[in-house]
mmCIF file of C-alpha atoms and ligand atoms in Angstrom:
data_model
loop_
_atom_site.group_PDB
_atom_site.id
_atom_site.type_symbol
_atom_site.label_atom_id
_atom_site.label_comp_id
_atom_site.label_asym_id
_atom_site.label_seq_id
_atom_site.Cartn_x
_atom_site.Cartn_y
_atom_site.Cartn_z
ATOM 1 C CA UNK A 1402 81.688 92.950 24.582
ATOM 2 C CA UNK A 1403 81.758 96.514 25.802
ATOM 3 C CA UNK A 1404 84.297 98.749 24.135
ATOM 4 C CA UNK A 1405 86.865 100.180 26.527
ATOM 5 C CA UNK A 1406 85.967 103.857 25.937
ATOM 6 C CA UNK A 1407 82.353 103.147 26.808
ATOM 7 C CA UNK A 1408 83.313 100.948 29.737
ATOM 8 C CA UNK A 1409 85.483 103.763 31.161
ATOM 9 C CA UNK A 1410 82.695 106.306 30.705
ATOM 10 C CA UNK A 1411 80.155 104.054 32.437
ATOM 11 C CA UNK A 1412 82.584 103.397 35.294
ATOM 12 C CA UNK A 1413 82.860 107.183 35.727
ATOM 13 C CA UNK A 1414 79.081 107.345 35.701
ATOM 14 C CA UNK A 1415 78.855 104.642 38.384
ATOM 15 C CA UNK A 1416 81.172 106.773 40.523
ATOM 16 C CA UNK A 1417 78.988 109.848 39.876
ATOM 17 C CA UNK A 1418 75.853 107.935 40.891
ATOM 18 C CA UNK A 1419 77.497 106.832 44.141
ATOM 19 C CA UNK A 1420 78.649 110.418 44.722
ATOM 20 C CA UNK A 1421 75.023 111.517 44.194
ATOM 21 C CA UNK A 1422 73.854 108.898 46.698
ATOM 22 C CA UNK A 1423 76.410 110.123 49.238
ATOM 23 C CA UNK A 1424 75.459 113.772 48.620
ATOM 24 C CA UNK A 1425 71.760 113.095 49.229
ATOM 25 C CA UNK A 1426 72.501 110.980 52.288
ATOM 26 C CA UNK A 1427 74.446 113.957 53.642
ATOM 27 C CA UNK A 1428 71.459 116.223 52.947
ATOM 28 C CA UNK A 1429 69.199 113.712 54.681
ATOM 29 C CA UNK A 1430 71.411 113.726 57.775
ATOM 30 C CA UNK A 1431 71.541 117.538 57.713
ATOM 31 C CA UNK A 1432 67.750 117.868 57.683
ATOM 32 C CA UNK A 1433 67.277 115.145 60.294
ATOM 33 C CA UNK A 1434 69.413 117.242 62.647
ATOM 34 C CA UNK A 1435 67.602 120.435 61.601
ATOM 35 C CA UNK A 1436 64.218 119.056 62.780
ATOM 36 C CA UNK A 1437 62.801 118.557 59.272
ATOM 37 C CA UNK A 1438 62.077 114.805 59.096
ATOM 38 C CA UNK A 1439 60.096 115.067 55.861
ATOM 39 C CA UNK A 1440 63.028 116.610 54.013
ATOM 40 C CA UNK A 1441 65.294 114.013 55.628
ATOM 41 C CA UNK A 1442 62.966 111.312 54.297
ATOM 42 C CA UNK A 1443 62.852 112.801 50.794
ATOM 43 C CA UNK A 1444 66.653 112.857 50.541
ATOM 44 C CA UNK A 1445 66.925 109.374 52.084
ATOM 45 C CA UNK A 1446 64.691 108.062 49.279
ATOM 46 C CA UNK A 1447 66.811 109.995 46.776
ATOM 47 C CA UNK A 1448 69.891 108.288 48.242
ATOM 48 C CA UNK A 1449 68.251 104.893 47.630
ATOM 49 C CA UNK A 1450 67.380 105.861 44.057
ATOM 50 C CA UNK A 1451 70.954 106.873 43.311
ATOM 51 C CA UNK A 1452 72.272 103.580 44.665
ATOM 52 C CA UNK A 1453 69.787 101.878 42.344
ATOM 53 C CA UNK A 1454 71.099 103.926 39.389
ATOM 54 C CA UNK A 1455 74.657 102.828 40.147
ATOM 55 C CA UNK A 1456 73.480 99.217 40.413
ATOM 56 C CA UNK A 1457 71.667 99.402 37.062
ATOM 57 C CA UNK A 1458 74.886 100.582 35.394
ATOM 58 C CA UNK A 1459 76.905 97.891 37.186
ATOM 59 C CA UNK A 1460 74.467 95.194 36.058
ATOM 60 C CA UNK A 1461 74.675 96.515 32.514
ATOM 61 C CA UNK A 1462 78.488 96.429 32.423
ATOM 62 C CA UNK A 1463 78.410 92.829 33.655
ATOM 63 C CA UNK A 1464 75.707 91.865 31.155
ATOM 64 C CA UNK A 1465 77.960 93.106 28.369
ATOM 65 C CA UNK A 1466 80.954 91.141 29.640
ATOM 66 C CA UNK A 1467 82.698 94.265 30.927
ATOM 67 C CA UNK A 1468 84.546 95.039 34.144
ATOM 68 C CA UNK A 1469 83.202 97.310 36.881
ATOM 69 C CA UNK A 1470 85.903 99.403 38.531
ATOM 70 C CA UNK A 1471 84.755 101.171 41.695
ATOM 71 C CA UNK A 1472 86.705 104.327 42.470
ATOM 72 C CA UNK A 1473 86.975 106.550 45.536
ATOM 73 C CA UNK A 1474 83.935 108.694 46.249
ATOM 74 C CA UNK A 1475 84.752 112.362 46.849
ATOM 75 C CA UNK A 1476 83.755 113.981 50.124
ATOM 76 C CA UNK A 1477 80.396 115.759 50.002
ATOM 77 C CA UNK A 1478 79.190 119.038 51.566
ATOM 78 C CA UNK A 1479 77.541 118.716 54.975
ATOM 79 C CA UNK A 1480 75.737 122.029 55.488
ATOM 80 C CA UNK A 1481 73.088 123.931 53.541
ATOM 81 C CA UNK A 1482 71.560 127.315 54.364
ATOM 82 C CA UNK A 1483 68.031 125.903 54.138
ATOM 83 C CA UNK A 1484 65.645 123.729 52.156
ATOM 84 C CA UNK A 1485 65.623 125.930 49.039
ATOM 85 C CA UNK A 1486 69.422 126.049 49.075
ATOM 86 C CA UNK A 1487 69.633 122.233 49.233
ATOM 87 C CA UNK A 1488 67.219 121.812 46.328
ATOM 88 C CA UNK A 1489 69.095 124.414 44.276
ATOM 89 C CA UNK A 1490 72.312 122.451 44.935
ATOM 90 C CA UNK A 1491 70.460 119.267 43.976
ATOM 91 C CA UNK A 1492 69.251 120.756 40.694
ATOM 92 C CA UNK A 1493 72.731 122.028 39.861
ATOM 93 C CA UNK A 1494 74.186 118.587 40.600
ATOM 94 C CA UNK A 1495 71.535 116.777 38.561
ATOM 95 C CA UNK A 1496 72.222 119.061 35.593
ATOM 96 C CA UNK A 1497 75.855 117.899 35.717
ATOM 97 C CA UNK A 1498 74.701 114.261 35.864
ATOM 98 C CA UNK A 1499 72.427 114.877 32.873
ATOM 99 C CA UNK A 1500 75.376 116.297 30.917
ATOM 100 C CA UNK A 1501 77.446 113.191 31.763
ATOM 101 C CA UNK A 1502 74.669 110.872 30.570
ATOM 102 C CA UNK A 1503 74.272 112.888 27.386
ATOM 103 C CA UNK A 1504 77.983 112.630 26.678
ATOM 104 C CA UNK A 1505 77.953 108.814 27.110
ATOM 105 C CA UNK A 1506 74.946 108.765 24.786
ATOM 106 C CA UNK A 1507 76.906 110.749 22.186
ATOM 107 C CA UNK A 1508 79.922 108.454 22.630
ATOM 108 C CA UNK A 1509 77.709 105.378 22.189
ATOM 109 C CA UNK A 1510 76.359 106.911 18.986
ATOM 110 C CA UNK A 1511 79.906 107.551 17.687
ATOM 111 C CA UNK A 1512 80.930 103.996 18.565
ATOM 112 C CA UNK A 1513 77.728 102.532 17.052
ATOM 113 C CA UNK A 1514 76.950 100.868 20.396
ATOM 114 C CA UNK A 1515 73.162 100.688 20.098
ATOM 115 C CA UNK A 1516 72.699 98.533 23.199
ATOM 116 C CA UNK A 1517 74.289 101.226 25.369
ATOM 117 C CA UNK A 1518 72.122 103.891 23.774
ATOM 118 C CA UNK A 1519 69.095 101.743 24.502
ATOM 119 C CA UNK A 1520 70.115 101.331 28.173
ATOM 120 C CA UNK A 1521 70.725 105.072 28.466
ATOM 121 C CA UNK A 1522 67.256 105.969 27.184
ATOM 122 C CA UNK A 1523 65.798 105.132 30.590
ATOM 123 C CA UNK A 1524 68.338 107.436 32.249
ATOM 124 C CA UNK A 1525 67.608 110.276 29.825
ATOM 125 C CA UNK A 1526 63.924 110.222 30.858
ATOM 126 C CA UNK A 1527 64.825 109.774 34.522
ATOM 127 C CA UNK A 1528 66.982 112.916 34.426
ATOM 128 C CA UNK A 1529 64.107 114.949 32.948
ATOM 129 C CA UNK A 1530 61.917 113.793 35.838
ATOM 130 C CA UNK A 1531 64.542 114.452 38.502
ATOM 131 C CA UNK A 1532 65.259 117.971 37.274
ATOM 132 C CA UNK A 1533 61.550 118.722 37.002
ATOM 133 C CA UNK A 1534 60.860 117.486 40.571
ATOM 134 C CA UNK A 1535 63.634 119.717 41.849
ATOM 135 C CA UNK A 1536 62.386 122.777 39.983
ATOM 136 C CA UNK A 1537 58.879 122.279 41.338
ATOM 137 C CA UNK A 1538 60.186 122.063 44.895
ATOM 138 C CA UNK A 1539 62.381 125.148 44.429
ATOM 139 C CA UNK A 1540 59.306 127.041 43.144
ATOM 140 C CA UNK A 1541 57.232 125.991 46.159
ATOM 141 C CA UNK A 1542 59.991 126.873 48.616
ATOM 142 C CA UNK A 1543 60.570 130.229 46.913
ATOM 143 C CA UNK A 1544 56.855 130.934 47.205
ATOM 144 C CA UNK A 1545 56.742 130.276 50.954
ATOM 145 C CA UNK A 1546 59.966 132.223 51.635
ATOM 146 C CA UNK A 1547 60.486 132.517 55.410
ATOM 147 C CA UNK A 1548 56.993 131.306 56.283
ATOM 148 C CA UNK A 1549 57.473 128.630 58.967
ATOM 149 C CA UNK A 1550 53.994 127.177 58.517
ATOM 150 C CA UNK A 1551 54.633 126.798 54.786
ATOM 151 C CA UNK A 1552 57.868 124.934 55.463
ATOM 152 C CA UNK A 1553 56.086 122.737 57.990
ATOM 153 C CA UNK A 1554 53.470 121.826 55.363
ATOM 154 C CA UNK A 1555 56.083 121.029 52.714
ATOM 155 C CA UNK A 1556 57.996 118.932 55.227
ATOM 156 C CA UNK A 1557 54.826 116.926 55.905
ATOM 157 C CA UNK A 1558 54.301 116.451 52.185
ATOM 158 C CA UNK A 1559 57.871 115.227 51.644
ATOM 159 C CA UNK A 1560 57.488 112.776 54.534
ATOM 160 C CA UNK A 1561 55.103 110.737 52.365
ATOM 161 C CA UNK A 1562 57.666 109.891 49.676
ATOM 162 C CA UNK A 1563 58.503 106.185 49.535
ATOM 163 C CA UNK A 1564 61.198 104.325 47.642
ATOM 164 C CA UNK A 1565 60.126 102.302 44.629
ATOM 165 C CA UNK A 1566 62.809 100.275 42.877
ATOM 166 C CA UNK A 1567 63.332 101.611 39.324
ATOM 167 C CA UNK A 1568 61.983 99.310 36.604
ATOM 168 C CA UNK A 1569 65.395 98.380 35.050
ATOM 169 C CA UNK A 1570 66.351 96.735 38.349
ATOM 170 C CA UNK A 1571 63.552 94.213 37.831
ATOM 171 C CA UNK A 1572 64.904 93.133 34.428
HETATM 172 FE FE1 FEO B 1717 71.197 109.157 39.219
HETATM 173 FE FE2 FEO B 1717 69.986 111.759 40.192
HETATM 174 O O1 FEO B 1717 70.627 110.768 38.801
#
């Protein structure tokens, strides 16, 4: 049985994952309208990944005999000054998500809930990867600056991203 402090923290995390999904879907819509279909695709895949993260946490709560409580999702921004701006906002948001995961990890350690720590290990690695991907894209976009051809090339590259269901969903 999941202890109530941990259950509450994971329910907050589920809300944060759905907020992330909604944020990236908003970015996807923004770039679709801005004529950058590759960026729109990249954020659409990110949206799918975040929904998967929420689902992994929901499955975990149920596996432990807990109760999932879905809360309202806050409104998200709808405009960004450009691609670099959107990825900077993404990195900033992911750093907050990382801090939330770390604090559940610390709580699970305090409560001697080793199963939750084990489940969170996947998320700890996932956050490292997400932040790193963002940093790399910010670096590339900073390098090209206002160069339209550079942006066109990056957009083509981001168009190739496809969604792959995260491994914990297959468990
Ligand atoms: Fe679900 Fe982007 O972390």
